[in-house]
PDB file of C-alpha atoms and ligand atoms in Angstrom:
ATOM      1  CA  MET A   1      31.049 -18.951  -0.970  1.00 45.00           C
ATOM      2  CA  GLY A   2      30.065 -20.211  -4.234  1.00 65.00           C
ATOM      3  CA  ARG A   3      27.069 -18.092  -5.040  1.00 90.00           C
ATOM      4  CA  ALA A   4      26.842 -16.302  -8.146  1.00 94.00           C
ATOM      5  CA  ALA A   5      24.435 -13.505  -8.941  1.00 97.00           C
ATOM      6  CA  ASP A   6      23.069 -13.050 -12.447  1.00 96.00           C
ATOM      7  CA  HIS A   7      23.248  -9.385 -12.336  1.00 96.00           C
ATOM      8  CA  PRO A   8      25.207  -7.079 -10.284  1.00 97.00           C
ATOM      9  CA  ILE A   9      23.946  -7.043  -6.669  1.00 97.00           C
ATOM     10  CA  HIS A  10      25.831  -5.872  -3.126  1.00 97.00           C
ATOM     11  CA  PRO A  11      27.779  -9.109  -2.221  1.00 97.00           C
ATOM     12  CA  LEU A  12      25.696  -9.226   0.889  1.00 98.00           C
ATOM     13  CA  PHE A  13      22.821 -10.517  -0.654  1.00 98.00           C
ATOM     14  CA  VAL A  14      24.255 -13.565  -1.768  1.00 98.00           C
ATOM     15  CA  ASP A  15      26.559 -13.951   1.336  1.00 98.00           C
ATOM     16  CA  ARG A  16      23.536 -14.146   3.875  1.00 98.00           C
ATOM     17  CA  TRP A  17      22.716 -17.787   3.843  1.00 98.00           C
ATOM     18  CA  SER A  18      21.514 -20.283   6.310  1.00 98.00           C
ATOM     19  CA  PRO A  19      23.695 -22.728   7.912  1.00 98.00           C
ATOM     20  CA  ARG A  20      22.926 -25.111  10.798  1.00 98.00           C
ATOM     21  CA  SER A  21      26.353 -25.616  12.002  1.00 98.00           C
ATOM     22  CA  PHE A  22      26.906 -23.232  15.078  1.00 98.00           C
ATOM     23  CA  THR A  23      29.167 -22.499  17.638  1.00 98.00           C
ATOM     24  CA  GLY A  24      26.946 -21.690  20.620  1.00 97.00           C
ATOM     25  CA  GLU A  25      28.917 -19.355  21.925  1.00 98.00           C
ATOM     26  CA  PRO A  26      27.199 -16.335  23.614  1.00 98.00           C
ATOM     27  CA  VAL A  27      25.858 -13.363  21.243  1.00 98.00           C
ATOM     28  CA  PRO A  28      26.678 -10.164  22.896  1.00 98.00           C
ATOM     29  CA  ASP A  29      23.894  -7.765  23.389  1.00 98.00           C
ATOM     30  CA  ALA A  30      25.637  -5.160  21.144  1.00 98.00           C
ATOM     31  CA  VAL A  31      25.232  -7.735  18.297  1.00 98.00           C
ATOM     32  CA  LEU A  32      21.660  -7.918  18.977  1.00 99.00           C
ATOM     33  CA  LYS A  33      20.768  -4.616  19.516  1.00 99.00           C
ATOM     34  CA  SER A  34      22.399  -3.563  16.164  1.00 99.00           C
ATOM     35  CA  ALA A  35      20.513  -6.167  14.217  1.00 99.00           C
ATOM     36  CA  PHE A  36      17.189  -5.350  15.884  1.00 99.00           C
ATOM     37  CA  GLU A  37      18.197  -1.616  15.341  1.00 99.00           C
ATOM     38  CA  ALA A  38      18.241  -2.486  11.517  1.00 99.00           C
ATOM     39  CA  ALA A  39      15.158  -4.396  11.826  1.00 99.00           C
ATOM     40  CA  ARG A  40      13.178  -1.509  13.036  1.00 98.00           C
ATOM     41  CA  TRP A  41      14.160   1.057  10.079  1.00 98.00           C
ATOM     42  CA  ALA A  42      12.432  -1.582   7.617  1.00 99.00           C
ATOM     43  CA  PRO A  43       9.255   0.162   5.926  1.00 98.00           C
ATOM     44  CA  SER A  44       5.936  -0.650   7.122  1.00 98.00           C
ATOM     45  CA  ALA A  45       2.419   0.156   5.741  1.00 97.00           C
ATOM     46  CA  MET A  46       1.471   3.447   7.687  1.00 96.00           C
ATOM     47  CA  ASN A  47       4.539   3.137   9.513  1.00 97.00           C
ATOM     48  CA  ALA A  48       2.904   0.896  12.059  1.00 97.00           C
ATOM     49  CA  GLN A  49       6.149  -1.202  12.745  1.00 98.00           C
ATOM     50  CA  PRO A  50       4.050  -4.299  13.352  1.00 98.00           C
ATOM     51  CA  TRP A  51       6.667  -6.631  14.077  1.00 98.00           C
ATOM     52  CA  ARG A  52       7.813  -7.604  17.972  1.00 98.00           C
ATOM     53  CA  PHE A  53      10.611 -10.023  18.944  1.00 99.00           C
ATOM     54  CA  LEU A  54      10.695 -12.615  21.529  1.00 98.00           C
ATOM     55  CA  VAL A  55      14.290 -13.413  22.559  1.00 98.00           C
ATOM     56  CA  ALA A  56      15.830 -16.381  24.197  1.00 98.00           C
ATOM     57  CA  ARG A  57      19.229 -17.343  24.790  1.00 98.00           C
ATOM     58  CA  PRO A  58      20.998 -20.331  26.399  1.00 98.00           C
ATOM     59  CA  GLY A  59      20.827 -20.143  30.344  1.00 96.00           C
ATOM     60  CA  ASP A  60      18.102 -17.041  30.528  1.00 97.00           C
ATOM     61  CA  GLY A  61      15.449 -19.362  31.606  1.00 96.00           C
ATOM     62  CA  TRP A  62      13.721 -19.371  28.511  1.00 98.00           C
ATOM     63  CA  TRP A  63      16.028 -21.390  26.150  1.00 98.00           C
ATOM     64  CA  GLU A  64      14.693 -24.612  26.944  1.00 98.00           C
ATOM     65  CA  SER A  65      11.054 -23.866  26.262  1.00 98.00           C
ATOM     66  CA  TYR A  66      12.033 -22.350  22.928  1.00 98.00           C
ATOM     67  CA  LEU A  67      13.889 -25.723  21.964  1.00 98.00           C
ATOM     68  CA  ASP A  68      11.028 -27.584  23.093  1.00 98.00           C
ATOM     69  CA  LEU A  69       8.605 -25.749  20.832  1.00 98.00           C
ATOM     70  CA  LEU A  70      10.807 -26.769  17.723  1.00 98.00           C
ATOM     71  CA  MET A  71       9.951 -29.815  15.390  1.00 98.00           C
ATOM     72  CA  PRO A  72      12.556 -32.558  16.371  1.00 98.00           C
ATOM     73  CA  ARG A  73      14.552 -32.430  13.201  1.00 98.00           C
ATOM     74  CA  ASN A  74      14.760 -28.663  13.872  1.00 98.00           C
ATOM     75  CA  ARG A  75      15.852 -29.198  17.399  1.00 98.00           C
ATOM     76  CA  LEU A  76      18.717 -31.418  16.360  1.00 98.00           C
ATOM     77  CA  TRP A  77      20.698 -28.512  14.954  1.00 98.00           C
ATOM     78  CA  ALA A  78      19.260 -25.416  16.599  1.00 98.00           C
ATOM     79  CA  GLY A  79      20.451 -26.023  19.941  1.00 98.00           C
ATOM     80  CA  ARG A  80      23.738 -24.828  19.082  1.00 98.00           C
ATOM     81  CA  ALA A  81      22.325 -21.474  17.967  1.00 98.00           C
ATOM     82  CA  SER A  82      23.144 -18.385  20.265  1.00 98.00           C
ATOM     83  CA  ALA A  83      19.761 -16.910  20.372  1.00 99.00           C
ATOM     84  CA  LEU A  84      16.363 -17.992  19.142  1.00 99.00           C
ATOM     85  CA  ILE A  85      13.918 -15.306  18.308  1.00 99.00           C
ATOM     86  CA  LEU A  86      10.255 -15.345  17.784  1.00 99.00           C
ATOM     87  CA  ILE A  87       8.779 -12.861  15.279  1.00 99.00           C
ATOM     88  CA  LEU A  88       5.293 -11.633  15.765  1.00 99.00           C
ATOM     89  CA  SER A  89       3.337  -8.946  14.015  1.00 98.00           C
ATOM     90  CA  ALA A  90       0.572  -7.043  15.247  1.00 98.00           C
ATOM     91  CA  ARG A  91      -2.740  -7.813  13.337  1.00 98.00           C
ATOM     92  CA  ARG A  92      -4.293  -4.389  13.712  1.00 98.00           C
ATOM     93  CA  LEU A  93      -2.988  -0.753  13.433  1.00 97.00           C
ATOM     94  CA  ASP A  94      -4.255   2.642  14.407  1.00 94.00           C
ATOM     95  CA  ARG A  95      -5.438   4.821  11.689  1.00 93.00           C
ATOM     96  CA  ARG A  96      -6.129   8.640  12.797  1.00 93.00           C
ATOM     97  CA  GLY A  97      -7.471   7.133  16.357  1.00 94.00           C
ATOM     98  CA  GLU A  98      -9.478   3.989  14.949  1.00 96.00           C
ATOM     99  CA  THR A  99      -8.451   0.553  15.369  1.00 96.00           C
ATOM    100  CA  VAL A 100      -8.280  -1.437  11.914  1.00 97.00           C
ATOM    101  CA  GLU A 101      -7.084  -4.758  10.442  1.00 98.00           C
ATOM    102  CA  ASN A 102      -3.448  -4.035   8.721  1.00 98.00           C
ATOM    103  CA  VAL A 103      -3.393  -6.110   5.961  1.00 98.00           C
ATOM    104  CA  SER A 104       0.176  -5.989   5.457  1.00 98.00           C
ATOM    105  CA  HIS A 105       1.588  -7.117   9.025  1.00 98.00           C
ATOM    106  CA  SER A 106       3.175 -10.242   7.923  1.00 98.00           C
ATOM    107  CA  PHE A 107       4.662  -8.652   4.504  1.00 98.00           C
ATOM    108  CA  ASP A 108       6.108  -5.921   6.849  1.00 98.00           C
ATOM    109  CA  ALA A 109       7.544  -8.455   9.585  1.00 99.00           C
ATOM    110  CA  GLY A 110       9.069 -10.115   6.744  1.00 98.00           C
ATOM    111  CA  ALA A 111      10.924  -7.267   5.634  1.00 99.00           C
ATOM    112  CA  ALA A 112      12.162  -6.220   9.173  1.00 99.00           C
ATOM    113  CA  TRP A 113      13.423  -9.955   9.512  1.00 98.00           C
ATOM    114  CA  ALA A 114      15.412  -9.530   6.305  1.00 98.00           C
ATOM    115  CA  ASN A 115      17.101  -6.019   7.658  1.00 99.00           C
ATOM    116  CA  PHE A 116      17.900  -8.130  10.604  1.00 99.00           C
ATOM    117  CA  ALA A 117      19.282 -11.078   9.109  1.00 99.00           C
ATOM    118  CA  HIS A 118      21.530  -8.649   6.864  1.00 98.00           C
ATOM    119  CA  GLN A 119      22.728  -6.771   9.851  1.00 99.00           C
ATOM    120  CA  ALA A 120      23.735  -9.736  11.592  1.00 99.00           C
ATOM    121  CA  LEU A 121      25.768 -11.126   8.842  1.00 98.00           C
ATOM    122  CA  LEU A 122      27.824  -7.788   8.541  1.00 98.00           C
ATOM    123  CA  LEU A 123      28.438  -8.345  12.261  1.00 98.00           C
ATOM    124  CA  GLY A 124      29.762 -11.810  11.258  1.00 98.00           C
ATOM    125  CA  TRP A 125      26.684 -13.721  12.404  1.00 98.00           C
ATOM    126  CA  HIS A 126      24.753 -16.042  10.682  1.00 98.00           C
ATOM    127  CA  THR A 127      20.808 -16.515  10.822  1.00 99.00           C
ATOM    128  CA  HIS A 128      18.453 -19.475   9.802  1.00 98.00           C
ATOM    129  CA  GLY A 129      14.754 -18.933   9.606  1.00 99.00           C
ATOM    130  CA  ILE A 130      12.511 -21.406  11.302  1.00 99.00           C
ATOM    131  CA  GLY A 131       8.830 -22.332  10.215  1.00 98.00           C
ATOM    132  CA  GLY A 132       8.736 -25.799  11.775  1.00 98.00           C
ATOM    133  CA  PHE A 133       7.675 -25.291  15.198  1.00 99.00           C
ATOM    134  CA  ASP A 134       4.414 -25.683  17.409  1.00 98.00           C
ATOM    135  CA  ARG A 135       2.805 -22.073  16.828  1.00 98.00           C
ATOM    136  CA  GLU A 136      -0.253 -23.035  19.301  1.00 98.00           C
ATOM    137  CA  ALA A 137       2.160 -24.083  21.986  1.00 98.00           C
ATOM    138  CA  ALA A 138       4.362 -20.950  21.297  1.00 98.00           C
ATOM    139  CA  ARG A 139       1.326 -18.650  21.457  1.00 98.00           C
ATOM    140  CA  GLU A 140       0.123 -20.516  25.103  1.00 98.00           C
ATOM    141  CA  ARG A 141       3.388 -21.008  26.429  1.00 98.00           C
ATOM    142  CA  LEU A 142       4.706 -17.594  25.848  1.00 98.00           C
ATOM    143  CA  HIS A 143       1.288 -15.920  26.716  1.00 98.00           C
ATOM    144  CA  VAL A 144       1.106 -14.093  22.780  1.00 98.00           C
ATOM    145  CA  PRO A 145      -2.383 -12.476  22.749  1.00 98.00           C
ATOM    146  CA  GLU A 146      -4.521 -13.357  19.682  1.00 98.00           C
ATOM    147  CA  ASP A 147      -3.736  -9.706  18.366  1.00 98.00           C
ATOM    148  CA  PHE A 148      -0.340 -10.905  17.235  1.00 98.00           C
ATOM    149  CA  ALA A 149       0.364 -13.440  14.454  1.00 98.00           C
ATOM    150  CA  ILE A 150       3.015 -15.822  15.047  1.00 98.00           C
ATOM    151  CA  GLU A 151       5.348 -15.316  12.059  1.00 98.00           C
ATOM    152  CA  ALA A 152       8.377 -17.271  12.401  1.00 99.00           C
ATOM    153  CA  MET A 153      11.313 -18.266  14.509  1.00 98.00           C
ATOM    154  CA  VAL A 154      14.984 -17.204  13.675  1.00 99.00           C
ATOM    155  CA  ALA A 155      17.924 -19.040  15.109  1.00 99.00           C
ATOM    156  CA  LEU A 156      21.337 -16.677  15.267  1.00 99.00           C
ATOM    157  CA  GLY A 157      24.678 -18.023  15.701  1.00 98.00           C
ATOM    158  CA  ARG A 158      28.432 -17.906  14.780  1.00 98.00           C
ATOM    159  CA  ARG A 159      29.100 -20.525  11.983  1.00 98.00           C
ATOM    160  CA  GLY A 160      30.780 -23.396  13.442  1.00 96.00           C
ATOM    161  CA  ASP A 161      32.263 -26.432  11.640  1.00 95.00           C
ATOM    162  CA  LEU A 162      30.883 -29.633  10.821  1.00 97.00           C
ATOM    163  CA  ASP A 163      31.684 -31.723  13.951  1.00 94.00           C
ATOM    164  CA  GLY A 164      29.121 -29.975  16.217  1.00 93.00           C
ATOM    165  CA  LEU A 165      26.357 -30.828  13.566  1.00 97.00           C
ATOM    166  CA  ASP A 166      24.439 -34.055  13.308  1.00 96.00           C
ATOM    167  CA  PRO A 167      25.604 -35.656  10.122  1.00 97.00           C
ATOM    168  CA  GLU A 168      22.095 -35.885   8.734  1.00 96.00           C
ATOM    169  CA  PHE A 169      22.811 -32.126   8.096  1.00 98.00           C
ATOM    170  CA  HIS A 170      26.166 -32.198   6.610  1.00 98.00           C
ATOM    171  CA  ALA A 171      25.377 -32.620   3.203  1.00 97.00           C
ATOM    172  CA  ALA A 172      22.977 -29.664   3.118  1.00 97.00           C
ATOM    173  CA  GLU A 173      25.330 -27.446   4.870  1.00 98.00           C
ATOM    174  CA  ALA A 174      26.349 -25.351   1.857  1.00 97.00           C
ATOM    175  CA  PRO A 175      24.510 -22.188   0.278  1.00 97.00           C
ATOM    176  CA  ASN A 176      21.630 -22.870  -2.153  1.00 97.00           C
ATOM    177  CA  GLY A 177      20.727 -21.233  -5.458  1.00 96.00           C
ATOM    178  CA  ARG A 178      17.541 -19.354  -6.888  1.00 97.00           C
ATOM    179  CA  ARG A 179      15.137 -19.456  -9.349  1.00 96.00           C
ATOM    180  CA  PRO A 180      15.947 -16.918 -12.153  1.00 95.00           C
ATOM    181  CA  LEU A 181      14.554 -13.438 -12.828  1.00 96.00           C
ATOM    182  CA  ILE A 182      12.919 -14.798 -15.949  1.00 96.00           C
ATOM    183  CA  ASP A 183      10.695 -17.295 -13.967  1.00 96.00           C
ATOM    184  CA  THR A 184      10.120 -14.476 -11.251  1.00 97.00           C
ATOM    185  CA  VAL A 185       9.501 -11.004 -12.807  1.00 97.00           C
ATOM    186  CA  PHE A 186       6.896 -10.633 -15.324  1.00 98.00           C
ATOM    187  CA  ALA A 187       5.431  -7.607 -17.424  1.00 98.00           C
ATOM    188  CA  GLY A 188       1.855  -6.788 -16.471  1.00 98.00           C
ATOM    189  CA  SER A 189       0.426 -10.114 -15.697  1.00 98.00           C
ATOM    190  CA  LEU A 190       2.042 -13.688 -15.046  1.00 97.00           C
ATOM    191  CA  GLU A 191       2.243 -14.863 -19.022  1.00 96.00           C
ATOM    192  CA  THR A 192       5.328 -12.707 -20.051  1.00 96.00           C
ATOM    193  CA  PRO A 193       8.577 -12.868 -18.340  1.00 96.00           C
ATOM    194  CA  ALA A 194       9.572  -9.059 -18.055  1.00 97.00           C
ATOM    195  CA  PHE A 195      13.103  -9.376 -19.212  1.00 94.00           C
ATOM    196  CA  ALA A 196      14.319 -11.890 -22.106  1.00 85.00           C
ATOM    197  CA  GLN A 197      17.994 -12.125 -21.206  1.00 68.00           C
ATOM    198  CA  GLU A 198      18.367 -14.739 -18.097  1.00 65.00           C
ATOM    199  CA  LYS A 199      22.026 -13.531 -16.983  1.00 70.00           C
ATOM    200  CA  ASP A 200      24.218 -10.636 -17.822  1.00 68.00           C
ATOM    201  CA  ALA A 201      26.897 -11.536 -19.875  1.00 62.00           C
ATOM    202  CA  ALA A 202      29.875 -12.225 -17.622  1.00 57.00           C
TER     203      ALA A 202
HETATM  204  C1  FMN B 301       9.971 -18.445   7.375  1.00 94.31           C
HETATM  205  C2  FMN B 301      11.054 -19.336   7.197  1.00 94.31           C
HETATM  206  C3  FMN B 301      10.933 -20.664   7.614  1.00 94.31           C
HETATM  207  C4  FMN B 301      11.959 -21.890   7.611  1.00 94.31           C
HETATM  208  N1  FMN B 301      11.701 -22.992   8.156  1.00 94.31           N
HETATM  209  C5  FMN B 301      12.719 -23.637   8.398  1.00 94.31           C
HETATM  210  C6  FMN B 301      12.661 -24.818   9.016  1.00 94.31           C
HETATM  211  O1  FMN B 301      11.838 -25.000   9.567  1.00 94.31           O
HETATM  212  N2  FMN B 301      13.930 -25.680   9.193  1.00 94.31           N
HETATM  213  C7  FMN B 301      14.911 -25.401   8.264  1.00 94.31           C
HETATM  214  O2  FMN B 301      15.738 -26.304   8.488  1.00 94.31           O
HETATM  215  N3  FMN B 301      15.080 -24.542   7.644  1.00 94.31           N
HETATM  216  C8  FMN B 301      13.990 -23.526   7.552  1.00 94.31           C
HETATM  217  N4  FMN B 301      14.128 -22.064   6.715  1.00 94.31           N
HETATM  218  C9  FMN B 301      15.443 -21.905   5.881  1.00 94.31           C
HETATM  219  C10 FMN B 301      14.787 -22.048   4.256  1.00 94.31           C
HETATM  220  O3  FMN B 301      15.073 -23.458   3.998  1.00 94.31           O
HETATM  221  C11 FMN B 301      16.037 -21.391   3.878  1.00 94.31           C
HETATM  222  O4  FMN B 301      16.018 -20.035   4.003  1.00 94.31           O
HETATM  223  C12 FMN B 301      16.050 -21.419   2.154  1.00 94.31           C
HETATM  224  O5  FMN B 301      16.395 -22.563   1.728  1.00 94.31           O
HETATM  225  C13 FMN B 301      16.758 -20.437   1.307  1.00 94.31           C
HETATM  226  O6  FMN B 301      18.388 -20.776   1.829  1.00 94.31           O
HETATM  227  P1  FMN B 301      19.262 -19.760   2.400  1.00 94.31           P
HETATM  228  O7  FMN B 301      18.496 -18.805   3.769  1.00 94.31           O
HETATM  229  O8  FMN B 301      20.365 -20.326   2.889  1.00 94.31           O
HETATM  230  O9  FMN B 301      19.604 -18.705   1.087  1.00 94.31           O
HETATM  231  C14 FMN B 301      13.173 -21.298   6.783  1.00 94.31           C
HETATM  232  C15 FMN B 301      13.363 -20.046   6.306  1.00 94.31           C
HETATM  233  C16 FMN B 301      12.215 -19.163   6.583  1.00 94.31           C
HETATM  234  C17 FMN B 301      12.635 -17.450   5.904  1.00 94.31           C
END
């Protein structure tokens, strides 16, 4: 896979990446259920579980409308996915009988999506987050009330070969890298890196 972690981690984290070449084969309910089950166990503020997932699969009557929401460039590859999932999050929560703003609804939905992606990978399925879609049209056409934020879409599929992928994306069809910890983790405030050493000795 060509990704090397700078510090010891479970291989799952570097093995998850976002391909655009998919086989288009149907995804079994069991796979989706397991991935959503993993998402369900994500932590959230006051255990509000603000995430909601809307699923479309080829032939289910929703698929074409979901594809239609995508920016044209994303439509070029996402049509070969096995499912498109729209992630929503509830903006408010119930605190001891009172409805209050939930300031971490997006943060918590992000945790759930990460669980989803990793569980899918453990089952042999890849995911690809999509921010390039028409959120206003999604809200209107899928009847999403204002109480819910529209967070992102996710394409899920089994990796296919390059033949099925628009040539425009061939060069980018490989796992990318990450900014090092030295530029990411700081001691107390943004001025000083928390750790001087960039990588553990090999
Ligand atoms: C919220 C979100 C939105 C994204 N939007 C798009 C998108 O519109 N089109 C696309 O091709 N990739 C999109 N991506 C994929 C990212 O570019 C990709 O996750 C990032 O480069 C890191 O690569 P990796 O997932 O392979 O590790 C998105 C990812 C996330 C999490």
